[in-house]
Coordinates of N, CA and C in Angstrom, one line a residue:
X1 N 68.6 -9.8 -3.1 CA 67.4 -9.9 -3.9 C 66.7 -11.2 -3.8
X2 N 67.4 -12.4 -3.7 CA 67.2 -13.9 -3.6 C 66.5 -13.8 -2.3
X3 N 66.9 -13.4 -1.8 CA 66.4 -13.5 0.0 C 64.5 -12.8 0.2
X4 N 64.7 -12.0 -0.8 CA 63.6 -10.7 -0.8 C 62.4 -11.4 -1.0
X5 N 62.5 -12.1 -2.3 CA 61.7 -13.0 -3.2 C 61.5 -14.2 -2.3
X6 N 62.1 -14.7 -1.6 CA 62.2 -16.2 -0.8 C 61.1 -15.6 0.3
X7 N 61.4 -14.3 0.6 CA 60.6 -14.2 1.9 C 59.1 -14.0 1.5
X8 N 59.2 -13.2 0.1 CA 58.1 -12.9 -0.4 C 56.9 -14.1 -0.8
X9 N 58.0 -15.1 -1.2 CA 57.3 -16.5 -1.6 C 56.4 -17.0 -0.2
X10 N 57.5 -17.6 0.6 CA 57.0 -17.9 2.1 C 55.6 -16.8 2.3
X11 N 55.7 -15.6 2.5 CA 54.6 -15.0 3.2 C 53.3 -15.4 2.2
X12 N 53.7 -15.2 1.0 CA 52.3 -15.3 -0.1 C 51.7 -17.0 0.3
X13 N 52.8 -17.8 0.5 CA 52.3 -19.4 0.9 C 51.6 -19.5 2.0
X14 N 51.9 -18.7 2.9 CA 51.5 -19.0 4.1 C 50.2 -18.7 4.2
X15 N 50.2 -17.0 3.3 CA 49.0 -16.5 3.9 C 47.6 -17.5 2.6
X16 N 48.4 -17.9 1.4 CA 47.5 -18.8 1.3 C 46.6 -19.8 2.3
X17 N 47.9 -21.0 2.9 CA 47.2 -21.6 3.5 C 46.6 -21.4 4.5
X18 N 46.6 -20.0 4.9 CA 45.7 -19.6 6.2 C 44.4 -19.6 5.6
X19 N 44.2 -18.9 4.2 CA 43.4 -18.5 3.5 C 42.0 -19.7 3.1
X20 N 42.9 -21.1 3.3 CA 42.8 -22.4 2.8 C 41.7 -23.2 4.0
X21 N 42.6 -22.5 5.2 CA 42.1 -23.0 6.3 C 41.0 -22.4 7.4
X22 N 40.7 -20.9 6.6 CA 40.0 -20.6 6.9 C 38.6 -20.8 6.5
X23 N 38.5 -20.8 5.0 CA 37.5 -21.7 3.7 C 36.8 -22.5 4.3
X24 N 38.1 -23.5 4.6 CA 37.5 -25.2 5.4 C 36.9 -25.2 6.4
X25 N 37.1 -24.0 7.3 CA 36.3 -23.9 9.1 C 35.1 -23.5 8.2
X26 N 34.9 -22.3 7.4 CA 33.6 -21.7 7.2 C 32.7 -22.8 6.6
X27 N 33.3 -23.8 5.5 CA 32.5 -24.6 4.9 C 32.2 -25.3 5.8
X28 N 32.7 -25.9 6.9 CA 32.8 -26.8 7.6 C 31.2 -26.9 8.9
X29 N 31.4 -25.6 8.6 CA 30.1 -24.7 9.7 C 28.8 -24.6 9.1
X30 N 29.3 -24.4 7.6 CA 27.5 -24.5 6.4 C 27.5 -25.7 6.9
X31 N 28.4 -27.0 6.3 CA 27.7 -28.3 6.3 C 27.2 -28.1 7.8
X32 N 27.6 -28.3 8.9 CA 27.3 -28.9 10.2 C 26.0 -28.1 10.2
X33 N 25.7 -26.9 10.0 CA 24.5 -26.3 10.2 C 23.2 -27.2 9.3
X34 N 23.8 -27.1 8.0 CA 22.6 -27.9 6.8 C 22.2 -29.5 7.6
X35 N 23.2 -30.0 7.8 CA 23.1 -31.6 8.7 C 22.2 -31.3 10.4
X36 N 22.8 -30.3 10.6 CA 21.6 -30.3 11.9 C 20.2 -29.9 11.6
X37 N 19.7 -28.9 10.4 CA 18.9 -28.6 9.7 C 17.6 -29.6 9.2
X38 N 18.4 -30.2 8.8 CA 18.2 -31.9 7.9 C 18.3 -32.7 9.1
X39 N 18.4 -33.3 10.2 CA 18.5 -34.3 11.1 C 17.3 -33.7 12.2
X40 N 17.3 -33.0 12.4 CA 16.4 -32.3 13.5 C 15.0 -32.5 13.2
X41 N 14.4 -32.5 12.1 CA 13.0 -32.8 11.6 C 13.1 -34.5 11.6
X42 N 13.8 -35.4 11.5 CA 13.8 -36.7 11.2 C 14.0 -37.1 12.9
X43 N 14.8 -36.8 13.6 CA 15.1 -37.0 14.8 C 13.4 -36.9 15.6
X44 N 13.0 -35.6 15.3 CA 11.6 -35.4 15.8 C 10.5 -36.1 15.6
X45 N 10.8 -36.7 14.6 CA 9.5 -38.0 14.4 C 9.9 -39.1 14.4
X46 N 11.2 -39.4 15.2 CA 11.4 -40.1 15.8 C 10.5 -40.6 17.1
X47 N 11.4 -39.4 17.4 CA 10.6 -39.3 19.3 C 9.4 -39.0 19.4
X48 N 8.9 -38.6 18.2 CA 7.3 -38.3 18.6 C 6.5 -40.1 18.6
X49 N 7.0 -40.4 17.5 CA 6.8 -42.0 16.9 C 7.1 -42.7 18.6
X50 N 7.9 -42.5 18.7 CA 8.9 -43.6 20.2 C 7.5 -43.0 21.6
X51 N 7.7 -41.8 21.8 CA 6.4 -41.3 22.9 C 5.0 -42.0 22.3
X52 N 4.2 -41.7 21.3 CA 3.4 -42.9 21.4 C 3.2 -43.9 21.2
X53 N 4.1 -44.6 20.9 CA 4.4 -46.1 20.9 C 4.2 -46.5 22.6
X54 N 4.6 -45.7 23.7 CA 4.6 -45.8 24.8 C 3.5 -45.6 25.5
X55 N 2.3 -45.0 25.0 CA 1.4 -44.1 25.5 C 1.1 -42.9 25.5
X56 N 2.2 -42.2 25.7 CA 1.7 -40.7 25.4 C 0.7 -39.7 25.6
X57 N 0.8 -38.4 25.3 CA -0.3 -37.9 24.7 C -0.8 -37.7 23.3
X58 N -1.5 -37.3 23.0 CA -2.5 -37.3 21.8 C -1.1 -36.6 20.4
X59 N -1.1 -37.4 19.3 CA -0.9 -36.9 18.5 C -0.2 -35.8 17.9
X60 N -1.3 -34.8 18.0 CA -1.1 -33.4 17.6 C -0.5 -32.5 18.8
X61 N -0.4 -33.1 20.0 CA 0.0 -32.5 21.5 C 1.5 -32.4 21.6
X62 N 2.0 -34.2 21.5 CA 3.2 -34.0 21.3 C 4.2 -34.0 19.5
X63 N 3.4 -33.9 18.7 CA 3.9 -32.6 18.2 C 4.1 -31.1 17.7
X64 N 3.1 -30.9 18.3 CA 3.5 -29.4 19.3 C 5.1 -29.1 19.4
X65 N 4.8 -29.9 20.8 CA 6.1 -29.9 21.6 C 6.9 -30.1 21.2
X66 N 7.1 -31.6 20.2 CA 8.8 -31.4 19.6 C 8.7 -30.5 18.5
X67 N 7.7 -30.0 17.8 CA 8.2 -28.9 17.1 C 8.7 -27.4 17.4
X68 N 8.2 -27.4 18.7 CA 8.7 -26.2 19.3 C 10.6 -26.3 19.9
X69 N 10.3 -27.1 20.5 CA 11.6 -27.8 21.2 C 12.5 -27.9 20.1
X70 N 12.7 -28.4 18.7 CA 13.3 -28.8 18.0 C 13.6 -27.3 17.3
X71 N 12.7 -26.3 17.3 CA 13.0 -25.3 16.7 C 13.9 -24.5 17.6
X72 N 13.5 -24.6 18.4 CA 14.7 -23.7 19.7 C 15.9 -24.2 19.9
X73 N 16.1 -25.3 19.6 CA 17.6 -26.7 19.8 C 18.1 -26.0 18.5
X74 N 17.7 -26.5 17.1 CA 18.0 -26.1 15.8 C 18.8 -24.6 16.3
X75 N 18.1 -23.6 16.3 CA 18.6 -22.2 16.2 C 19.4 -21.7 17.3
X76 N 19.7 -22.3 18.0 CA 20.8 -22.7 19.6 C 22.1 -23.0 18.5
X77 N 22.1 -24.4 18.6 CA 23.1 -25.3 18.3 C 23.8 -24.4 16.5
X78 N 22.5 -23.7 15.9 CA 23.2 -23.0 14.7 C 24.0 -22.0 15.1
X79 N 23.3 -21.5 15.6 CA 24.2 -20.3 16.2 C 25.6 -20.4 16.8
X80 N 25.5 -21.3 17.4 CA 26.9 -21.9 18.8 C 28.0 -22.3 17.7
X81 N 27.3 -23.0 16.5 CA 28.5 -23.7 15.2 C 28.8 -22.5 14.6
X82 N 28.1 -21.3 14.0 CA 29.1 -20.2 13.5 C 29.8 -19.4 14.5
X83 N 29.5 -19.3 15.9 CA 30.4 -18.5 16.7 C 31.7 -19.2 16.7
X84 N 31.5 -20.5 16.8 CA 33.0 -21.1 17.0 C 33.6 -21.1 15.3
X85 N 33.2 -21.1 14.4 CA 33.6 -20.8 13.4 C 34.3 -19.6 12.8
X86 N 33.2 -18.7 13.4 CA 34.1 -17.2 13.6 C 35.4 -17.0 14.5
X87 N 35.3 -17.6 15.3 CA 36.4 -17.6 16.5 C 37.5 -18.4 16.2
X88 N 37.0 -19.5 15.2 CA 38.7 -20.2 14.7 C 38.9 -19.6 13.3
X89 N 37.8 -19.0 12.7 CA 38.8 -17.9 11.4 C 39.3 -17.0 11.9
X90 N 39.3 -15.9 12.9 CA 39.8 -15.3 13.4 C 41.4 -15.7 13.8
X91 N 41.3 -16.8 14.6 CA 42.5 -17.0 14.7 C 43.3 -17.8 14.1
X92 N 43.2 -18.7 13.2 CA 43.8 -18.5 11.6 C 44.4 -17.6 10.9
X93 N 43.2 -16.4 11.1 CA 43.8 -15.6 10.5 C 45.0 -14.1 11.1
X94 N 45.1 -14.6 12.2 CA 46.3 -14.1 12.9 C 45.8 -13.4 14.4
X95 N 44.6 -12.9 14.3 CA 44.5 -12.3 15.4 C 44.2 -13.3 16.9
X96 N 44.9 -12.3 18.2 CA 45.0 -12.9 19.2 C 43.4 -13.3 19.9
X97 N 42.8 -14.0 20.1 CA 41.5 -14.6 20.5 C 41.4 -14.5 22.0
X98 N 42.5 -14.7 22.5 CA 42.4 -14.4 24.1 C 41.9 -12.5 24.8
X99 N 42.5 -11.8 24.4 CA 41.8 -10.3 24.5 C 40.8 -10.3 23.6
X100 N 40.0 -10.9 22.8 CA 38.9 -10.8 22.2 C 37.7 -11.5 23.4
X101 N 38.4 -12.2 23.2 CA 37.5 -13.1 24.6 C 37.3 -12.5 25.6
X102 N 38.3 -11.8 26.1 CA 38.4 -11.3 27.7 C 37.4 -9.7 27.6
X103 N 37.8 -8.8 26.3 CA 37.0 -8.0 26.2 C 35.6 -8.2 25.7
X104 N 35.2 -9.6 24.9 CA 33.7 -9.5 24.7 C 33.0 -10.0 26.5
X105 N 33.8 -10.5 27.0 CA 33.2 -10.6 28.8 C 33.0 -9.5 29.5
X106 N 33.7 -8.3 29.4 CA 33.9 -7.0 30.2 C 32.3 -6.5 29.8
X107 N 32.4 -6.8 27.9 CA 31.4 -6.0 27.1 C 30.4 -6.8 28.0
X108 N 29.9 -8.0 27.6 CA 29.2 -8.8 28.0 C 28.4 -8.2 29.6
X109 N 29.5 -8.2 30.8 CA 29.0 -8.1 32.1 C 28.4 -6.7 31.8
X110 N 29.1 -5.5 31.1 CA 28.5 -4.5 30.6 C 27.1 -4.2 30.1
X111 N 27.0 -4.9 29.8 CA 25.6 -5.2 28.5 C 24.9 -5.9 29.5
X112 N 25.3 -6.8 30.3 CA 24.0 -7.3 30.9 C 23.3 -6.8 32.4
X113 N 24.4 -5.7 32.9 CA 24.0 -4.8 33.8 C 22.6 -4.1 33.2
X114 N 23.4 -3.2 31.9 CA 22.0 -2.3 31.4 C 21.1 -3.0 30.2
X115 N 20.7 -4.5 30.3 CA 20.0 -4.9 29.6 C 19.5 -6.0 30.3
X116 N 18.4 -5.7 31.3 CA 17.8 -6.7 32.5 C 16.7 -6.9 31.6
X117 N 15.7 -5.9 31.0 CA 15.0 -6.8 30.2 C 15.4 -7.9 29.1
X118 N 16.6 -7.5 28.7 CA 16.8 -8.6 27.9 C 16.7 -10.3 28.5
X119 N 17.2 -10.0 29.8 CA 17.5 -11.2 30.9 C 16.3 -11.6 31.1
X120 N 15.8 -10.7 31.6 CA 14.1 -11.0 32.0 C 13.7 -11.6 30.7
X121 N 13.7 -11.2 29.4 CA 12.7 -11.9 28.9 C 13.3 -13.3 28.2
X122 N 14.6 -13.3 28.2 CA 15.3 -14.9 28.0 C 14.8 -16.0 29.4
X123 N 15.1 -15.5 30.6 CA 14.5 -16.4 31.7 C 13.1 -16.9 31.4
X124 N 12.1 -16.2 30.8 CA 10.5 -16.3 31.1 C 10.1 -16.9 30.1
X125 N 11.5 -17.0 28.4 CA 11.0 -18.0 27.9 C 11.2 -19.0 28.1
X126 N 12.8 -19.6 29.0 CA 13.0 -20.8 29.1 C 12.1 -21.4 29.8
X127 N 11.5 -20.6 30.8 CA 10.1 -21.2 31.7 C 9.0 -21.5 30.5
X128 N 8.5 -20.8 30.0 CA 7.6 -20.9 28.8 C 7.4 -22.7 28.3
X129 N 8.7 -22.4 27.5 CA 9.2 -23.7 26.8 C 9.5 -25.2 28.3
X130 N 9.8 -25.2 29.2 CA 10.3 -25.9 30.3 C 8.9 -26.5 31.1
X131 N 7.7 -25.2 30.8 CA 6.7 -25.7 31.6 C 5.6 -26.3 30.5
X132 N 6.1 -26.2 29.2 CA 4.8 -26.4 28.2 C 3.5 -26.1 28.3
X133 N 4.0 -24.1 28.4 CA 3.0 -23.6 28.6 C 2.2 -23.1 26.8
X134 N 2.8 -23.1 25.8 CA 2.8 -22.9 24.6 C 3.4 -23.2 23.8
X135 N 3.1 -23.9 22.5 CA 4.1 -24.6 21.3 C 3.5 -23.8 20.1
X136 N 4.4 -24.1 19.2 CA 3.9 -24.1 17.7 C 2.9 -23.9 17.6
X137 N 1.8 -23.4 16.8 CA 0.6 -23.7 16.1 C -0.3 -23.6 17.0
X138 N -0.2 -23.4 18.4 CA -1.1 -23.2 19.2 C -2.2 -22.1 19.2
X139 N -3.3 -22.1 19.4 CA -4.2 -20.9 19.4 C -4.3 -19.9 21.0
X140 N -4.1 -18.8 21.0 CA -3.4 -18.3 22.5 C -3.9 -17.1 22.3
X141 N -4.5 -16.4 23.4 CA -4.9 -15.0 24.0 C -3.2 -14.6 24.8
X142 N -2.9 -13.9 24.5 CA -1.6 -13.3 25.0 C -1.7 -11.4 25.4
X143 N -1.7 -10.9 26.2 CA -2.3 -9.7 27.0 C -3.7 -9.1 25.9
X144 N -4.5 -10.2 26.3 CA -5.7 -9.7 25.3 C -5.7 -9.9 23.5
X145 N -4.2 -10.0 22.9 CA -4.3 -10.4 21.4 C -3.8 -11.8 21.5
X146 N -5.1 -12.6 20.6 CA -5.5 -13.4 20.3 C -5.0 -13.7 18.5
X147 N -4.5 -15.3 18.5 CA -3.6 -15.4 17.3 C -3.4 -16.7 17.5
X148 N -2.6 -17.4 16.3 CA -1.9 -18.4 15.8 C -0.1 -18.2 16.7
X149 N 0.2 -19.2 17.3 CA 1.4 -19.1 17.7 C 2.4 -19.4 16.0
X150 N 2.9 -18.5 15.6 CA 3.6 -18.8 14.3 C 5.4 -19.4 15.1
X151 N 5.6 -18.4 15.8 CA 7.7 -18.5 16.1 C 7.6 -18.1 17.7
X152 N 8.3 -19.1 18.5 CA 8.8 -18.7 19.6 C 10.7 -18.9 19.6
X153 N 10.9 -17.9 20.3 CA 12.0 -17.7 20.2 C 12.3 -17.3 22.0
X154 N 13.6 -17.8 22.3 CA 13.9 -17.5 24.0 C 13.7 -16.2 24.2
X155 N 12.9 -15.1 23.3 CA 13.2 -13.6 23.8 C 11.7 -12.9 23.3
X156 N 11.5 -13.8 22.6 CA 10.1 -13.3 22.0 C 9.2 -14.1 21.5
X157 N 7.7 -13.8 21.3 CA 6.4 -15.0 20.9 C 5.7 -14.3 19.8
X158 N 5.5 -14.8 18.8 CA 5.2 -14.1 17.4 C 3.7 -14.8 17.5
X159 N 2.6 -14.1 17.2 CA 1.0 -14.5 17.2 C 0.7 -14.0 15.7
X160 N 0.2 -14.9 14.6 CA -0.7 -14.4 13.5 C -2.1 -14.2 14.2
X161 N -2.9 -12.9 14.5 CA -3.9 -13.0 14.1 C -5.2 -13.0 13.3
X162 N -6.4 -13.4 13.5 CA -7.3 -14.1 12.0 C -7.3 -13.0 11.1
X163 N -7.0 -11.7 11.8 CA -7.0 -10.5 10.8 C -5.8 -10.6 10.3
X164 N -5.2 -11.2 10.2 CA -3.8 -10.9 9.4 C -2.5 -10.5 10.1
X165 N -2.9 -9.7 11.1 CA -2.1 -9.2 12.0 C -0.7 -9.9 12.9
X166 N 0.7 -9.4 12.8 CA 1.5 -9.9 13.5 C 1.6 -9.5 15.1
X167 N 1.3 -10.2 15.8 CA 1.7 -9.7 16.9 C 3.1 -10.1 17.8
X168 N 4.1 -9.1 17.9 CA 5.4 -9.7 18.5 C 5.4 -9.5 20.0
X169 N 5.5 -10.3 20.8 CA 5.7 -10.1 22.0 C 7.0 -10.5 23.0
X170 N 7.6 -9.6 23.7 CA 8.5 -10.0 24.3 C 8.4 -11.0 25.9
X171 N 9.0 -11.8 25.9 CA 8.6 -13.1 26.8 C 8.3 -12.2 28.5
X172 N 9.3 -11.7 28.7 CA 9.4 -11.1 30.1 C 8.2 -9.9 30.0
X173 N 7.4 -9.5 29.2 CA 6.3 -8.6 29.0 C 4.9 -9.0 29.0
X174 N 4.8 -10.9 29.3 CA 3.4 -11.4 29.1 C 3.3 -11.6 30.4
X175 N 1.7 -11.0 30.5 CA 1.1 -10.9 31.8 C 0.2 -12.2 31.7
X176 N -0.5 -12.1 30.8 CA -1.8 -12.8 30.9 C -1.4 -13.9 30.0
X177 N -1.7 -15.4 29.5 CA -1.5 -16.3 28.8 C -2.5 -17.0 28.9
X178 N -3.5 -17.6 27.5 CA -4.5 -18.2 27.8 C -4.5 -19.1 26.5
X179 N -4.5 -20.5 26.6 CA -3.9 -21.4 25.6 C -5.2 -21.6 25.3
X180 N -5.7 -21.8 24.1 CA -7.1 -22.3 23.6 C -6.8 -24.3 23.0
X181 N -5.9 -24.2 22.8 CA -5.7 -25.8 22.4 C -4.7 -26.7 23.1
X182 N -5.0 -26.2 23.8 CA -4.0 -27.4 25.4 C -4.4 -28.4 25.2
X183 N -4.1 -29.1 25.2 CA -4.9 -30.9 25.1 C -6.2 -30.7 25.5
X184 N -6.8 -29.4 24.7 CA -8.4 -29.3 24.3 C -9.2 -29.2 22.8
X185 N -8.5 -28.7 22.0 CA -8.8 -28.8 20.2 C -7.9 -28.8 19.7
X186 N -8.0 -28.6 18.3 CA -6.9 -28.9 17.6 C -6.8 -27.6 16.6
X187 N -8.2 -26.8 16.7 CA -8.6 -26.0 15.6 C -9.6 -25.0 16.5
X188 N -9.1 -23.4 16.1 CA -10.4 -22.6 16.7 C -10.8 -21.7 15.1
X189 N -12.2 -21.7 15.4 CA -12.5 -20.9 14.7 C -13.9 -20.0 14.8
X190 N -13.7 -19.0 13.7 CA -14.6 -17.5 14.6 C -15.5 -17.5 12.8
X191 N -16.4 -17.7 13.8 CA -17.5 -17.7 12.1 C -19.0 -17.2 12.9
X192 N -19.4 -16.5 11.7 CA -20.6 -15.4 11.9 C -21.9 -16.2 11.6
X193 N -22.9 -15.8 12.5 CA -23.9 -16.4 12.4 C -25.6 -15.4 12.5
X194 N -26.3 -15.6 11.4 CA -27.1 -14.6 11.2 C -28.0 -14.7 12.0
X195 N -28.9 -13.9 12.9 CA -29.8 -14.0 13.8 C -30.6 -15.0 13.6
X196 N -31.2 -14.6 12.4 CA -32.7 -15.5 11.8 C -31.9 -17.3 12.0
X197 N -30.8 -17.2 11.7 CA -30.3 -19.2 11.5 C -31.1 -19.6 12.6
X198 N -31.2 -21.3 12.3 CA -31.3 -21.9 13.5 C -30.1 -22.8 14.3
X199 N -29.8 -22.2 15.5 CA -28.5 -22.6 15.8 C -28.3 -23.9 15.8
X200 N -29.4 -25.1 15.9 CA -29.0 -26.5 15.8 C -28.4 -26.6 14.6
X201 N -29.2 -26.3 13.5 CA -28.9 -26.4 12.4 C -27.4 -25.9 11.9
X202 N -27.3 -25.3 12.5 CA -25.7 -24.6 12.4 C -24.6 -25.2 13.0
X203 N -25.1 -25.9 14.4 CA -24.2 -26.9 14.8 C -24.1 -27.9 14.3
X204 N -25.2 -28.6 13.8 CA -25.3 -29.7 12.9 C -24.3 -29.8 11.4
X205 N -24.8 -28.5 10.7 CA -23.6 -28.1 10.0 C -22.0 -28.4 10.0
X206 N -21.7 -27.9 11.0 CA -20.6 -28.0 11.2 C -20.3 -29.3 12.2
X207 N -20.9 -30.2 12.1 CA -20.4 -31.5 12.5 C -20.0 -32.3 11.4
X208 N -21.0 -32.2 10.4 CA -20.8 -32.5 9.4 C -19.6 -32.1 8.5
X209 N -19.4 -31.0 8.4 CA -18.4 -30.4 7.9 C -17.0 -31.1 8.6
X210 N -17.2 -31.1 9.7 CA -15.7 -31.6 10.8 C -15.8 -32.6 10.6
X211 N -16.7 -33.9 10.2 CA -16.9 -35.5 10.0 C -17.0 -36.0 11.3
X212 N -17.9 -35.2 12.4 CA -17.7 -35.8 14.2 C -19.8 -36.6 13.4

């Protein structure tokens, strides 16, 4: 009966401190995510600060770009810290990681046989993002819908347009790309003008209004 209880004790201990050590990977993975969260905005205006200090381009150009860049690093590097966090509670918690491994690859080469679009449209964003063809905040004609670049993501390009409208597009599915604020404005806008106006006067307007 002594023996029963001793064993009983041991297993209940043990599986505590698995229990203990698994807590500590998970918390371990919030913090590193919240720190990369929190560092990645501060890091970016850094380098934006450091590029024009050098020369650069304009301002609002490059950042664009590290807000784009920083938002795709961010959600990379988040992701990469819970997978490996899942992968050491798992094996903590007793199960073998090596046939996990070996069959999420089989799945893997599986999945990426019958999912070329998916491939296709990860490849076309890295070019996307690689060639600085589009950032953040950008104003963009994308197969004819026209919008606010809101979220790029390696698989997809999210457009607000002025009507309200979301448009999602997947990267490997854009034909056409037409940037309206390339290191050309900063702001587009679509405003109505009554026949009778006089168009100077309307331009004039709106210089005024812009402070040029």
């Amino acid at each position: 009966m002594r023996g029963f209880a001793e064993m009983a004790t041991e297993t209940l201990y043990n599986a505590g401190q698995h229990a203990i050590r698994v807590a500590l990977i998970l918390a371990a993975a919030w913090i590193a995510s919240r720190v990369i969260n929190r560092s990645i905005p501060r890091l970016r205006e850094r380098i934006v600060g450091a590029m024009l200090r050098r020369g650069g381009a304009a301002n609002g150009e490059l950042e664009k770009r590290a807000a784009t860049l920083g938002s795709i690093f961010r959600k990379s590097v988040t992701a990469g810290i819970w997978v490996l966090a899942v992968v050491m509670s798992l094996r903590e918690a007793g199960f073998e990681i090596g046939p996990i491994l070996a069959g999420a690859g089989v799945a893997g080469l599986a999945v990426g046989f019958g999912a070329q679009n998916l491939v296709r449209d990860v490849i076309s964003g890295l070019f996307m993002l690689l060639e600085n063809q589009i950032r953040l905040n950008d104003v963009v004609v994308i197969n004819g819908a026209s919008g606010l670049v809101q979220e790029i993501n390696l698989r997809t390009t999210v457009l607000r347009s002025v009507d309200g409208a979301v448009h999602i597009f997947p990267n490997g599915s854009i034909q056409t790309l037409s940037n309206l604020t390339h290191e050309y404005s900063y702001y587009v806008f679509d405003l109505g003008v009554a026949y009778e106006e006089d168009t100077d006067r309307v331009v004039a307007a709106m210089r005024e209004v812009a402070g040029l």
